[in-house]
C-alpha positions as a printed Julia matrix, in Angstrom:
449×3 Matrix{Float64}:
  76.14  -46.77    2.71
  76.85  -44.74    5.83
  74.16  -43.39    8.1
  74.95  -39.83    6.98
  74.63  -40.73    3.28
  71.37  -42.55    3.99
  69.95  -39.5     5.77
  71.02  -37.2     2.92
  69.4   -39.49    0.36
  66.22  -39.66    2.41
  66.23  -35.86    2.71
  66.67  -35.41   -1.06
  63.93  -37.95   -1.75
  61.53  -36.2     0.62
  62.34  -32.85   -1.0
  61.69  -34.33   -4.44
  58.37  -35.75   -3.26
  57.42  -32.38   -1.71
  58.3   -30.63   -4.98
  56.16  -33.05   -6.98
  53.22  -32.57   -4.6
  53.62  -28.77   -4.78
  53.77  -28.87   -8.58
  50.64  -31.04   -8.73
  48.81  -28.59   -6.49
  49.82  -25.68   -8.71
  48.76  -27.59  -11.85
  45.39  -28.46  -10.31
  44.81  -24.82   -9.35
  45.67  -23.72  -12.87
  43.34  -26.33  -14.34
  40.51  -25.06  -12.19
  41.18  -21.55  -13.43
  41.4   -22.65  -17.05
  38.22  -22.27  -19.11
  36.82  -25.44  -20.6
  34.45  -25.88  -23.49
  31.12  -27.11  -22.09
  29.89  -30.43  -23.4
  27.12  -30.38  -26.0
  24.28  -32.79  -25.06
  23.92  -35.93  -27.17
  20.37  -35.09  -28.29
  21.52  -31.9   -30.04
  21.5   -32.13  -33.82
  23.82  -30.13  -36.06
  26.88  -29.55  -33.87
  29.12  -26.71  -35.11
  32.82  -26.65  -34.27
  34.08  -23.39  -32.71
  36.81  -23.22  -35.36
  34.1   -22.96  -38.06
  32.84  -19.64  -36.67
  34.77  -16.59  -37.85
  34.73  -12.89  -37.1
  33.07  -10.88  -39.91
  35.4    -9.05  -42.29
  33.45   -5.8   -42.06
  32.89   -5.25  -38.36
  30.1    -2.87  -37.31
  28.74   -1.49  -34.06
  25.56   -3.5   -34.59
  27.51   -6.8   -34.56
  26.8    -7.07  -30.83
  23.15   -7.01  -29.73
  22.38   -6.43  -26.09
  25.06   -7.96  -23.92
  25.4   -11.39  -25.46
  24.27  -11.88  -29.09
  27.22  -11.62  -31.51
  27.43  -11.7   -35.3
  29.84  -14.27  -36.74
  30.46  -15.91  -40.12
  29.61  -19.57  -40.71
  30.23  -21.04  -44.17
  30.25  -17.46  -45.54
  26.81  -16.73  -44.02
  26.17  -14.09  -41.36
  24.96  -15.86  -38.22
  23.85  -14.84  -34.74
  25.61  -16.6   -31.84
  23.19  -16.69  -28.91
  24.27  -18.01  -25.48
  22.06  -20.86  -24.31
  21.92  -23.0   -21.19
  21.1   -26.67  -21.74
  20.73  -28.79  -18.58
  22.93  -31.86  -18.35
  19.98  -33.92  -17.08
  18.74  -35.6   -20.24
  15.02  -35.74  -19.37
  14.64  -32.57  -17.34
  11.72  -30.28  -18.37
  14.14  -27.58  -19.54
  16.19  -30.05  -21.61
  13.03  -31.5   -23.17
  11.81  -27.99  -23.98
  15.06  -27.07  -25.73
  15.09  -30.4   -27.55
  11.59  -29.71  -28.88
  12.53  -26.14  -29.87
  15.46  -27.47  -31.91
  13.27  -30.12  -33.58
  10.71  -27.46  -34.51
  13.34  -25.06  -35.89
  14.9   -27.83  -38.0
  11.46  -28.75  -39.35
  10.79  -25.11  -40.31
  14.23  -24.52  -41.85
  12.92  -25.15  -45.36
  10.77  -21.99  -45.24
  12.42  -18.6   -45.69
   9.83  -17.05  -43.38
  11.55  -18.52  -40.32
  14.89  -17.64  -38.78
  17.19  -20.41  -39.99
  18.72  -22.7   -37.38
  22.29  -23.83  -38.1
  23.2   -25.72  -34.94
  24.74  -25.61  -31.47
  28.37  -24.76  -30.8
  30.48  -24.1   -27.73
  32.81  -21.29  -26.85
  34.78  -20.78  -23.66
  32.39  -21.52  -20.78
  29.28  -21.15  -22.95
  27.03  -23.14  -25.26
  25.69  -21.06  -28.13
  22.84  -21.48  -30.56
  23.81  -20.48  -34.1
  20.94  -18.92  -36.05
  20.56  -16.83  -39.17
  21.59  -13.21  -38.63
  18.74  -10.72  -39.03
  20.34   -7.43  -40.02
  17.54   -5.13  -38.84
  16.77   -6.76  -35.5
  13.19   -7.62  -34.57
  10.07   -6.01  -36.02
   9.41   -4.07  -32.83
  12.87   -2.49  -33.09
  12.26   -1.74  -36.76
   8.99    0.13  -36.2
  10.57    2.02  -33.28
  13.52    3.15  -35.4
  12.04    3.5   -38.89
   8.95    4.81  -40.61
   7.48    1.81  -42.42
   5.28    2.64  -45.4
   1.9     0.96  -45.67
   2.84   -1.05  -48.73
   5.8    -2.54  -46.84
   3.61   -3.26  -43.81
   1.16   -5.22  -45.91
   3.99   -7.2   -47.52
   5.42   -7.96  -44.06
   1.97   -9.07  -42.86
   1.62  -11.33  -45.91
   5.05  -12.93  -45.4
   4.36  -13.59  -41.71
   1.02  -15.14  -42.61
   2.73  -17.33  -45.2
   5.09  -18.58  -42.52
   2.25  -19.31  -40.1
   0.4   -21.27  -42.8
   3.54  -23.36  -43.35
   3.93  -23.85  -39.6
   0.34  -25.03  -39.21
   0.7   -27.41  -42.16
   3.47  -29.01  -40.11
   1.11  -29.23  -37.1
   3.05  -26.66  -35.07
   1.57  -23.86  -32.95
   3.77  -20.87  -32.15
   1.91  -19.72  -29.02
   3.63  -16.32  -28.77
   2.99  -14.22  -31.88
   4.05  -10.58  -31.48
   6.34   -8.18  -33.35
   9.22   -8.78  -30.91
   9.3   -12.4   -32.1
   9.6   -11.5   -35.78
  13.19  -10.9   -36.9
  13.82   -8.76  -39.98
  16.44   -9.39  -42.65
  18.29   -6.58  -44.41
  15.63   -6.77  -47.15
  12.69   -6.21  -44.77
  11.85   -9.9   -44.98
  10.21  -11.14  -41.75
  11.54  -14.28  -40.04
   9.41  -15.87  -37.32
  11.47  -16.86  -34.26
  11.32  -17.67  -30.52
   9.79  -21.14  -30.21
  10.1   -21.37  -26.43
   6.34  -21.92  -26.0
   5.77  -23.72  -29.32
   4.58  -27.3   -29.58
   2.98  -29.81  -31.93
  -0.8   -29.93  -32.3
  -2.06  -32.64  -29.96
   0.77  -32.15  -27.49
   0.92  -29.71  -24.63
   3.48  -26.94  -24.14
   6.69  -27.89  -22.34
   6.66  -24.45  -20.73
   3.46  -22.49  -20.02
   3.92  -18.74  -20.64
   3.23  -16.3   -17.84
   0.01  -14.42  -18.63
   1.64  -11.04  -17.92
   4.08  -11.59  -20.81
   1.51  -12.51  -23.47
  -1.9   -11.12  -22.43
  -1.66   -8.16  -24.86
  -1.93  -10.65  -27.76
  -3.98  -13.42  -26.09
  -7.45  -14.54  -27.22
 -10.36  -13.98  -24.78
 -11.18  -17.69  -24.48
  -7.59  -18.34  -23.39
  -7.55  -15.36  -20.99
 -10.71  -16.66  -19.34
  -9.35  -20.18  -18.87
  -5.58  -19.89  -19.08
  -4.82  -23.4   -17.84
  -7.86  -25.45  -18.85
  -8.48  -24.02  -22.36
  -6.31  -25.78  -24.93
  -4.52  -23.3   -27.18
  -5.43  -23.86  -30.85
  -5.23  -22.28  -34.31
  -8.16  -19.95  -33.52
  -6.17  -18.54  -30.59
  -3.26  -18.08  -32.99
  -5.51  -16.18  -35.43
  -6.46  -13.77  -32.64
  -2.79  -13.23  -31.7
  -1.98  -12.6   -35.35
  -4.74   -9.98  -35.49
  -3.16   -8.22  -32.51
   0.22   -8.42  -34.25
  -1.31   -6.75  -37.32
  -2.66   -3.97  -35.12
   0.76   -3.57  -33.46
   2.43   -3.36  -36.89
  -0.1    -0.78  -38.11
   0.12    1.53  -35.08
   3.77    0.77  -34.28
   3.25    0.18  -30.58
   2.35   -2.67  -28.22
  -1.43   -3.25  -27.84
  -2.85   -1.84  -24.59
   0.5    -0.23  -23.85
   1.0     0.65  -20.15
  -2.2    -1.16  -19.13
  -2.0    -3.61  -16.24
  -3.03   -7.24  -16.63
  -6.4    -6.92  -14.89
  -7.44   -3.92  -16.99
  -6.59   -5.77  -20.24
  -8.4    -8.88  -19.03
 -11.6    -6.96  -18.17
 -11.44   -5.0   -21.45
 -10.99   -8.04  -23.73
 -13.45  -10.34  -21.94
 -16.11   -7.64  -22.39
 -15.62   -7.8   -26.17
 -13.61   -4.58  -26.38
 -10.46   -4.12  -28.48
  -7.79   -1.57  -29.3
  -8.8     1.64  -31.09
  -8.48    1.72  -34.9
 -10.16    5.07  -35.62
  -7.01    7.18  -35.93
  -5.83    5.52  -39.15
  -6.39    7.44  -42.4
  -9.71    6.89  -44.1
  -8.47    5.2   -47.27
  -9.64    1.98  -48.89
  -6.41    0.04  -48.33
  -6.59    0.77  -44.58
 -10.24   -0.22  -44.43
  -9.51   -3.54  -46.15
  -6.52   -4.19  -43.88
  -8.52   -3.56  -40.7
 -11.41   -5.69  -41.9
  -8.91   -8.56  -41.71
  -7.84   -7.42  -38.23
 -11.41   -7.1   -36.93
 -12.32  -10.55  -38.23
  -9.31  -12.04  -36.42
 -10.51  -10.24  -33.25
 -13.94  -11.9   -33.17
 -14.99  -12.84  -29.65
 -16.34  -16.15  -30.89
 -13.41  -18.29  -32.13
 -15.59  -19.97  -34.76
 -16.25  -16.6   -36.43
 -12.55  -15.98  -37.1
 -11.13  -16.7   -40.54
  -8.66  -19.5   -41.1
  -5.09  -18.5   -41.91
  -5.4   -19.65  -45.52
  -8.31  -17.23  -46.01
  -6.38  -14.41  -44.29
  -3.42  -15.11  -46.56
  -5.61  -14.89  -49.67
  -7.1   -11.58  -48.49
  -3.66  -10.06  -47.84
  -2.4   -11.31  -51.19
  -5.36   -9.64  -52.89
  -4.47   -6.38  -51.11
  -0.96   -6.54  -52.53
  -2.21   -7.25  -56.05
  -5.0    -4.67  -55.85
  -3.08   -1.69  -54.49
   0.54   -2.4   -55.36
   0.49   -3.85  -58.86
   3.85   -2.3   -59.75
   5.69   -3.97  -56.89
   6.77   -2.86  -53.44
   9.86   -0.77  -52.75
  11.77   -2.01  -49.72
  13.06    1.38  -48.59
  12.61    2.67  -45.06
  13.11    6.12  -43.58
  14.89    6.59  -40.27
  12.83    8.29  -37.57
  15.93    9.99  -36.22
  17.2    11.86  -39.31
  15.74   14.73  -41.34
  16.99   13.36  -44.61
  16.08   10.25  -46.52
  18.24    7.27  -45.72
  17.99    3.84  -47.2
  17.96    0.69  -45.2
  20.92   -1.68  -45.11
  19.55   -3.21  -48.34
  21.77   -0.7   -50.21
  24.72   -1.53  -47.99
  24.23   -5.25  -48.58
  23.97   -4.73  -52.32
  27.24   -2.78  -52.28
  28.89   -5.52  -50.24
  27.69   -8.16  -52.7
  29.07   -6.15  -55.61
  32.46   -5.78  -53.9
  32.47   -9.5   -53.08
  32.0   -10.39  -56.75
  34.72   -7.99  -57.86
  37.03   -9.4   -55.18
  36.36  -12.94  -56.45
  37.52  -11.83  -59.89
  40.58   -9.97  -58.62
  41.76  -12.91  -56.45
  41.11  -15.32  -59.33
  38.85  -17.48  -57.2
  36.56  -17.37  -60.22
  38.04  -17.29  -63.7
  37.98  -13.89  -65.39
  37.26  -14.04  -69.12
  37.9   -11.11  -71.45
  34.73   -9.87  -73.11
  36.65   -9.58  -76.38
  36.75  -13.4   -76.53
  33.05  -13.44  -77.4
  31.48  -12.82  -80.77
  29.0   -10.03  -80.05
  27.31  -10.51  -83.44
  26.23  -14.01  -82.36
  24.5   -12.78  -79.17
  20.87  -13.87  -78.89
  18.69  -12.81  -75.95
  16.83  -15.78  -74.48
  15.61  -14.29  -71.19
  15.18  -11.09  -69.22
  14.61   -9.92  -65.64
  15.18   -7.09  -63.15
  18.87   -8.01  -62.96
  19.49   -7.63  -66.71
  19.28  -10.33  -69.38
  20.3   -13.87  -70.34
  21.89  -14.37  -73.75
  23.29  -17.15  -75.86
  26.7   -16.15  -77.28
  29.6   -17.73  -79.18
  32.87  -18.09  -77.26
  35.71  -17.98  -79.77
  38.29  -19.37  -77.35
  36.28  -22.55  -76.76
  34.59  -22.66  -80.2
  31.25  -23.23  -78.57
  28.06  -21.44  -77.53
  27.63  -20.53  -73.86
  24.87  -18.98  -71.77
  25.69  -15.54  -70.43
  23.77  -14.01  -67.53
  24.35  -10.26  -67.8
  23.88   -7.94  -64.84
  23.58   -4.25  -65.7
  26.1    -2.27  -63.68
  24.0     0.8   -62.92
  22.38    2.59  -60.01
  18.93    1.67  -61.31
  19.17   -1.95  -60.14
  16.68   -2.74  -57.36
  15.18   -5.75  -55.63
  18.37   -7.47  -54.43
  19.93   -8.13  -57.85
  23.58   -7.98  -56.75
  22.95  -10.1   -53.67
  21.04  -12.68  -55.74
  23.88  -12.68  -58.29
  26.42  -13.21  -55.5
  24.36  -16.03  -53.96
  24.05  -17.83  -57.28
  27.77  -17.48  -57.97
  28.58  -18.79  -54.49
  26.29  -21.81  -54.85
  27.47  -22.56  -58.39
  31.11  -22.44  -57.27
  30.45  -24.95  -54.49
  28.65  -27.34  -56.86
  31.22  -26.96  -59.64
  32.38  -30.59  -59.55
  28.91  -32.1   -59.91
  28.2   -33.4   -63.43
  24.44  -32.94  -63.06
  24.62  -29.2   -62.44
  25.3   -26.62  -65.16
  28.92  -25.52  -64.79
  29.95  -21.93  -64.3
  32.85  -21.05  -66.61
  33.73  -17.69  -65.14
  32.9   -14.0   -65.08
  33.38  -11.42  -67.76
  33.23   -7.69  -67.27
  32.72   -4.71  -69.54
  32.29   -1.02  -68.73
  28.54   -1.25  -68.2
  27.9    -4.91  -67.49
  29.12   -7.87  -65.49
  28.27  -11.35  -66.71
  28.25  -14.88  -65.33
  29.08  -17.47  -67.98
  27.69  -21.01  -67.94
  28.37  -23.96  -70.16
C-alpha cells in the first residue's frame, strides 16, 4: 500500500470515527430529552400498568380537577389519577408516610364509606395514585355549589360516622376530619379520604399537621398541647362535631378568624354559633349530638358508636319513607337534579349497548310462557319471577326492571353493576349463570339459570 493510499484510508477511518462520535452525541441528547416512565418503588402494592388506564368514552369538562387530577377508566370503573411524588430513598420520612397511607387505604377498601384505592401507576415523568372517582368532588365543594336538604345532610352525617366507626375498629385515627376531606359520589354517598396525617392507634403520626391548617376542627386539649398531647378517639369525636357544624351551616368553622383568636375562643369553652338554625325538633336533636361532641372535657363526649345510633334514630324517626338524593344548584333558578340522573341514564344506555353489540345474549320475550310466570320477589327496581323458557324447556329466574321514569334509588346503575359482575364470573360453576337479557316495551329483564 502506497503512502497516499494509507493516508486516504486513515482519513476515511478518522471521518468514520468522527461520524460515530457525533451520532452518539446526538443520540445521547435525544435520550436526555425523551420522557421516561418513573420507577415505582418496591414497597408499593397494587401496581397498575399505564396501558390499563383509558380515556372515558363520554368526556366532560369536569374530567379535569384543578390542574392535575384527571378522570380515567380502569377495568370499566371511573377512577381519579392523582400525581404523587414518592422519594426513591426507601426509609425516608416521606416514603414511610406514603407507605403507611397506602397500607391504611388498602385496609379500608372493604368499606364503601372510604374512597377506594386501586393502586399506583406511572405516566410520562409522573407517578400517579389511582383512586375511585368521586363525581361531585368533595363535600365542601358540594355545599358551596348546591343546596343540601336536611334529610340528605343527616344521611351524609350517618354515612361518615359509619366509616369512622369502621376505621376505629381497625385501630386507625384519621387526624384531619373536615368536609374538604370527604369526597362525594354521584349518589351523594360520602367517601372519607386524605390519610396524610392518619396512623394506627399506638403509633405516632409520620407527619404532624400544621396547626393553622387544622385548628378550626381541633379539640381544645390538643390545641393547648399540640405536641405533647397524644391525639385519640376523643379528639376525633370533637373534630367530627365541628364537621357536623360545617355541614349544617355550609361554611368553615370560625371562617376568617386567625389562629390566635380561634385558640383563645376554644380554650375558654366557647364554640361556633348554632342559634340561626330553624327551631324544629330534627335540628334540635341534630345539634344535641354536635354539642355533646363539643364538650370541653373529653370524657364527657359520646363514643362514635353512640353517635352513630343517635343519627340512625334521627333517620328512622323523621325520614321513615326514605331519603331522596336530589340536590338543587345554587346557581340556577330552576330545579336541576344531581348527576344521579345522568349516571342512571348512562347505565341504561350501557345495558342497551350490551344488547345491541351482542356482548350479552338477547332473548326474545316471546320465548317465555307468560302464563307460567310466578312472582317470587319484589323491590324498588321491579320484581323477580320464576318463568318457563320454552326454548330450553326449563324454568329460569327473571329479574325484571320496570322501564319507566318512576324508578329511583340507583336501580339502573345497580342493574348495570350486577350484569357487569355476573358477566365477569360467567365461567365459575359456583355462581348462578346469567343467560341473557330480554326486553319488552315496558320492561327489561335479566335472566338467570
